[in-house]
Amino acid sequence: MKTLILGGGIGGHVTANLLRKKLSKEHEVLLVDKKTQYEFSPSFLWATMGWRKPSQITRNLSALEKKGIKYVNGEVSNIDPSTKTVKTSAGEFNYDYLVVALGAELAPYAIPEMSGVAHHFYELEASMKLKDAVAGFSGGAVAIGVSSTPFKCPAAPYEAALLLDYHFRKRGIRDKVSFQFFTPEPQPMPVAGPRIGNMIRQMLEMRGISYHPNFKLATVNGAKRELSFEKGEKIGYDLLVAVPPHRVPNVVKDAGLTDGAPYVPVDKWSLKTKYDNVYAIGDVALVKLFDGMALPKAGVFAHAQAKVVAHNIAADIEGGEKVKFDGKGNCFIETGFGKAGFADGEFYAEPRAVNIKKPSISRIWHWEKIWFEKYWLWRWF
Ligand SMILES: Cc1cc2nc3c(=O)[nH]c(=O)nc-3n(C[C@H](O)[C@H](O)[C@H](O)COP(=O)(O)OP(=O)(O)OC[C@H]3O[C@@H](n4cnc5c(N)ncnc54)[C@H](O)[C@@H]3O)c2cc1C
């Protein structure tokens, strides 16, 4: 049997590793990614802050070969579930089981003039460009926020604002910098509930960051350095940092996997798509929660879903009990000053239970995140 895994990010990488361990040698595990390197996104903001070099948070995907996983460096251009074939720039492959883990694509072009004008930290290269822009910034108006929903890691833009505030304080120029945070969301991290949202909003405001919820970005005017929002509001800026719009990759849509939904609808327990033996995990998948909200796009879920899918494909092939994805996840919230918060939640619970762990903001969580980064990269590469 051959399992083809599309995407070597968090979800695809973990699936490939676990499946290889669980299956006997006669079964093939093949992973395709257009990149040659894996980049550890939870550390991108640390790279922007100058706390990590790219070499510390990237790993070669060719390392998969040593584990008996066939790695193909190629771009997926067509997925045909009817013939069970996938076309890539490095050839065509057939499969018995397919795991689609192609993530969400960044689409800055969806907002007029955003490309090339707004900085972001959603790719390693962009995070390094933002690092240079921040280092060269000596004062003025910072506009930071979210251009549209959904986006990966609901906490990341809030962490970015707090870390930039910390950076300018350390440089002694905070009094020369004003901060406006904009987002189409009604509150920070709506899926986490009003208590956590209020806590983050208060944290921003205590640090002198003005918070503008329900501000849906319409256009960026790079010449005037001005943002326009759908209800007519305007925000001027000297430095613009905006989470770009996200999209499902076209190749996934063209395969008929989305059925008109923004991402790939899957069974919330098994991550099965509507096609036989085709799974979608991580950011590319759409998991609806009991109240209609979507499970956030986060690595912690991509990882947990990968475990379930690897286990169940192996159980199908070799026999054994199946397991279910339980919707549990957690996230760190970096706040600067060497501190962080930590939230964990049961996203399938009704009502959802998301809690901030005590101590609410502490050095402990910051150290825990450092440990997690080191452990994750060691464990999976
Ligand atoms: C700044 C930042 C901080 C974050 N912090 C956290 C955090 O602290 N905790 C957390 O849980 N999550 C965090 N996340 C979110 C997390 O990174 C994603 O949710 C996670 O990576 C999703 O995993 P995935 O496998 O679905 O997709 P990805 O990791 O995005 O992997 C998708 C892969 O598919 C490949 N690909 C895409 N299209 C093609 C194609 N056509 N052909 C071939 N290959 C293709 C890509 O190259 C990529 O390697 C953060 C994200 C960002 C940007």
mmCIF file of C-alpha atoms and ligand atoms in Angstrom, residues 6-13 32-35 37-38 41-45 61 74-77 101-105 121-123 127 152-153 156 159 249 251 281-284 297-302 330-332 369 372, ligand 1:
data_model
loop_
_atom_site.group_PDB
_atom_site.id
_atom_site.type_symbol
_atom_site.label_atom_id
_atom_site.label_comp_id
_atom_site.label_asym_id
_atom_site.label_seq_id
_atom_site.Cartn_x
_atom_site.Cartn_y
_atom_site.Cartn_z
ATOM 1 C CA LEU A 6 0.942 16.351 0.474
ATOM 2 C CA GLY A 7 2.770 19.019 2.489
ATOM 3 C CA GLY A 8 5.694 18.676 4.858
ATOM 4 C CA GLY A 9 4.653 21.284 7.412
ATOM 5 C CA ILE A 10 3.631 20.348 10.946
ATOM 6 C CA GLY A 11 0.752 18.050 9.948
ATOM 7 C CA GLY A 12 2.397 16.303 7.001
ATOM 8 C CA HIS A 13 5.726 15.854 8.748
ATOM 9 C CA VAL A 32 5.703 15.922 -1.349
ATOM 10 C CA ASP A 33 6.569 19.533 -0.529
ATOM 11 C CA LYS A 34 7.498 22.466 -2.755
ATOM 12 C CA LYS A 35 9.995 23.622 -0.133
ATOM 13 C CA GLN A 37 13.251 23.245 4.290
ATOM 14 C CA TYR A 38 10.842 22.973 7.153
ATOM 15 C CA SER A 41 6.542 29.031 12.554
ATOM 16 C CA PRO A 42 5.976 29.379 16.343
ATOM 17 C CA SER A 43 9.474 30.937 16.451
ATOM 18 C CA PHE A 44 9.003 33.409 13.568
ATOM 19 C CA LEU A 45 8.309 36.288 15.956
ATOM 20 C CA LEU A 61 13.137 18.015 4.634
ATOM 21 C CA GLY A 74 7.925 19.333 -6.020
ATOM 22 C CA GLU A 75 4.856 21.528 -6.302
ATOM 23 C CA VAL A 76 1.511 19.749 -6.334
ATOM 24 C CA SER A 77 -0.448 20.913 -9.403
ATOM 25 C CA ALA A 101 -1.711 18.755 4.595
ATOM 26 C CA LEU A 102 -1.030 21.700 2.282
ATOM 27 C CA GLY A 103 -1.879 24.351 4.871
ATOM 28 C CA ALA A 104 -3.453 27.738 4.141
ATOM 29 C CA GLU A 105 -1.961 29.982 1.469
ATOM 30 C CA PHE A 121 5.600 37.661 10.100
ATOM 31 C CA TYR A 122 3.713 34.745 8.556
ATOM 32 C CA GLU A 123 6.739 33.425 6.634
ATOM 33 C CA SER A 127 9.734 37.929 9.469
ATOM 34 C CA LYS A 152 -3.284 30.852 11.495
ATOM 35 C CA CYS A 153 -2.560 31.018 15.206
ATOM 36 C CA ALA A 156 0.040 35.564 16.887
ATOM 37 C CA GLU A 159 1.818 38.558 20.532
ATOM 38 C CA PRO A 249 -4.659 26.392 -1.992
ATOM 39 C CA VAL A 251 -5.030 22.861 -6.181
ATOM 40 C CA ILE A 281 -5.528 17.783 8.304
ATOM 41 C CA GLY A 282 -4.241 21.041 9.768
ATOM 42 C CA ASP A 283 -4.871 24.474 8.299
ATOM 43 C CA VAL A 284 -6.336 23.150 5.037
ATOM 44 C CA LYS A 297 -5.830 27.042 12.456
ATOM 45 C CA ALA A 298 -2.959 26.037 14.747
ATOM 46 C CA GLY A 299 -0.015 23.685 14.710
ATOM 47 C CA VAL A 300 -1.147 22.006 17.896
ATOM 48 C CA PHE A 301 -4.248 20.742 16.068
ATOM 49 C CA ALA A 302 -2.355 19.841 12.883
ATOM 50 C CA ASN A 330 -3.239 24.745 23.794
ATOM 51 C CA CYS A 331 -1.252 27.834 22.961
ATOM 52 C CA PHE A 332 1.381 30.147 24.384
ATOM 53 C CA LYS A 369 7.853 27.596 24.987
ATOM 54 C CA PHE A 372 8.883 23.088 23.455
HETATM 55 C C1 LIG B 1 3.910 33.471 13.169
HETATM 56 C C2 LIG B 1 3.201 32.207 13.465
HETATM 57 C C3 LIG B 1 3.213 31.686 14.737
HETATM 58 C C4 LIG B 1 2.543 30.518 15.025
HETATM 59 N N1 LIG B 1 2.592 30.031 16.302
HETATM 60 C C5 LIG B 1 1.936 28.900 16.594
HETATM 61 C C6 LIG B 1 1.978 28.378 17.917
HETATM 62 O O1 LIG B 1 2.648 28.918 18.800
HETATM 63 N N2 LIG B 1 1.262 27.253 18.183
HETATM 64 C C7 LIG B 1 0.515 26.638 17.222
HETATM 65 O O2 LIG B 1 -0.137 25.630 17.518
HETATM 66 N N3 LIG B 1 0.455 27.105 15.958
HETATM 67 C C8 LIG B 1 1.156 28.209 15.621
HETATM 68 N N4 LIG B 1 1.122 28.691 14.339
HETATM 69 C C9 LIG B 1 0.246 28.039 13.339
HETATM 70 C C10 LIG B 1 0.939 26.859 12.686
HETATM 71 O O3 LIG B 1 2.150 27.228 12.113
HETATM 72 C C11 LIG B 1 0.047 26.257 11.612
HETATM 73 O O4 LIG B 1 -1.252 26.114 12.095
HETATM 74 C C12 LIG B 1 0.603 24.912 11.189
HETATM 75 O O5 LIG B 1 1.858 25.078 10.589
HETATM 76 C C13 LIG B 1 -0.360 24.180 10.275
HETATM 77 O O6 LIG B 1 0.240 22.982 9.851
HETATM 78 P P1 LIG B 1 -0.121 22.366 8.441
HETATM 79 O O7 LIG B 1 0.654 21.120 8.355
HETATM 80 O O8 LIG B 1 -1.580 22.332 8.270
HETATM 81 O O9 LIG B 1 0.393 23.450 7.372
HETATM 82 P P2 LIG B 1 1.834 24.049 7.163
HETATM 83 O O10 LIG B 1 2.683 23.852 8.360
HETATM 84 O O11 LIG B 1 1.612 25.437 6.682
HETATM 85 O O12 LIG B 1 2.448 23.177 5.982
HETATM 86 C C14 LIG B 1 1.953 23.214 4.687
HETATM 87 C C15 LIG B 1 3.065 22.710 3.763
HETATM 88 O O13 LIG B 1 2.518 22.508 2.463
HETATM 89 C C16 LIG B 1 3.466 22.943 1.503
HETATM 90 N N5 LIG B 1 2.729 23.283 0.291
HETATM 91 C C17 LIG B 1 1.728 24.167 0.152
HETATM 92 N N6 LIG B 1 1.256 24.162 -1.112
HETATM 93 C C18 LIG B 1 1.993 23.238 -1.789
HETATM 94 C C19 LIG B 1 1.959 22.736 -3.115
HETATM 95 N N7 LIG B 1 1.083 23.176 -4.030
HETATM 96 N N8 LIG B 1 2.850 21.787 -3.464
HETATM 97 C C20 LIG B 1 3.725 21.312 -2.554
HETATM 98 N N9 LIG B 1 3.797 21.729 -1.287
HETATM 99 C C21 LIG B 1 2.933 22.682 -0.900
HETATM 100 C C22 LIG B 1 4.129 24.132 2.148
HETATM 101 O O14 LIG B 1 5.412 24.361 1.574
HETATM 102 C C23 LIG B 1 4.211 23.705 3.607
HETATM 103 O O15 LIG B 1 5.436 23.071 3.913
HETATM 104 C C24 LIG B 1 1.823 29.843 14.014
HETATM 105 C C25 LIG B 1 1.829 30.343 12.701
HETATM 106 C C26 LIG B 1 2.511 31.498 12.430
HETATM 107 C C27 LIG B 1 2.530 32.002 11.011
#
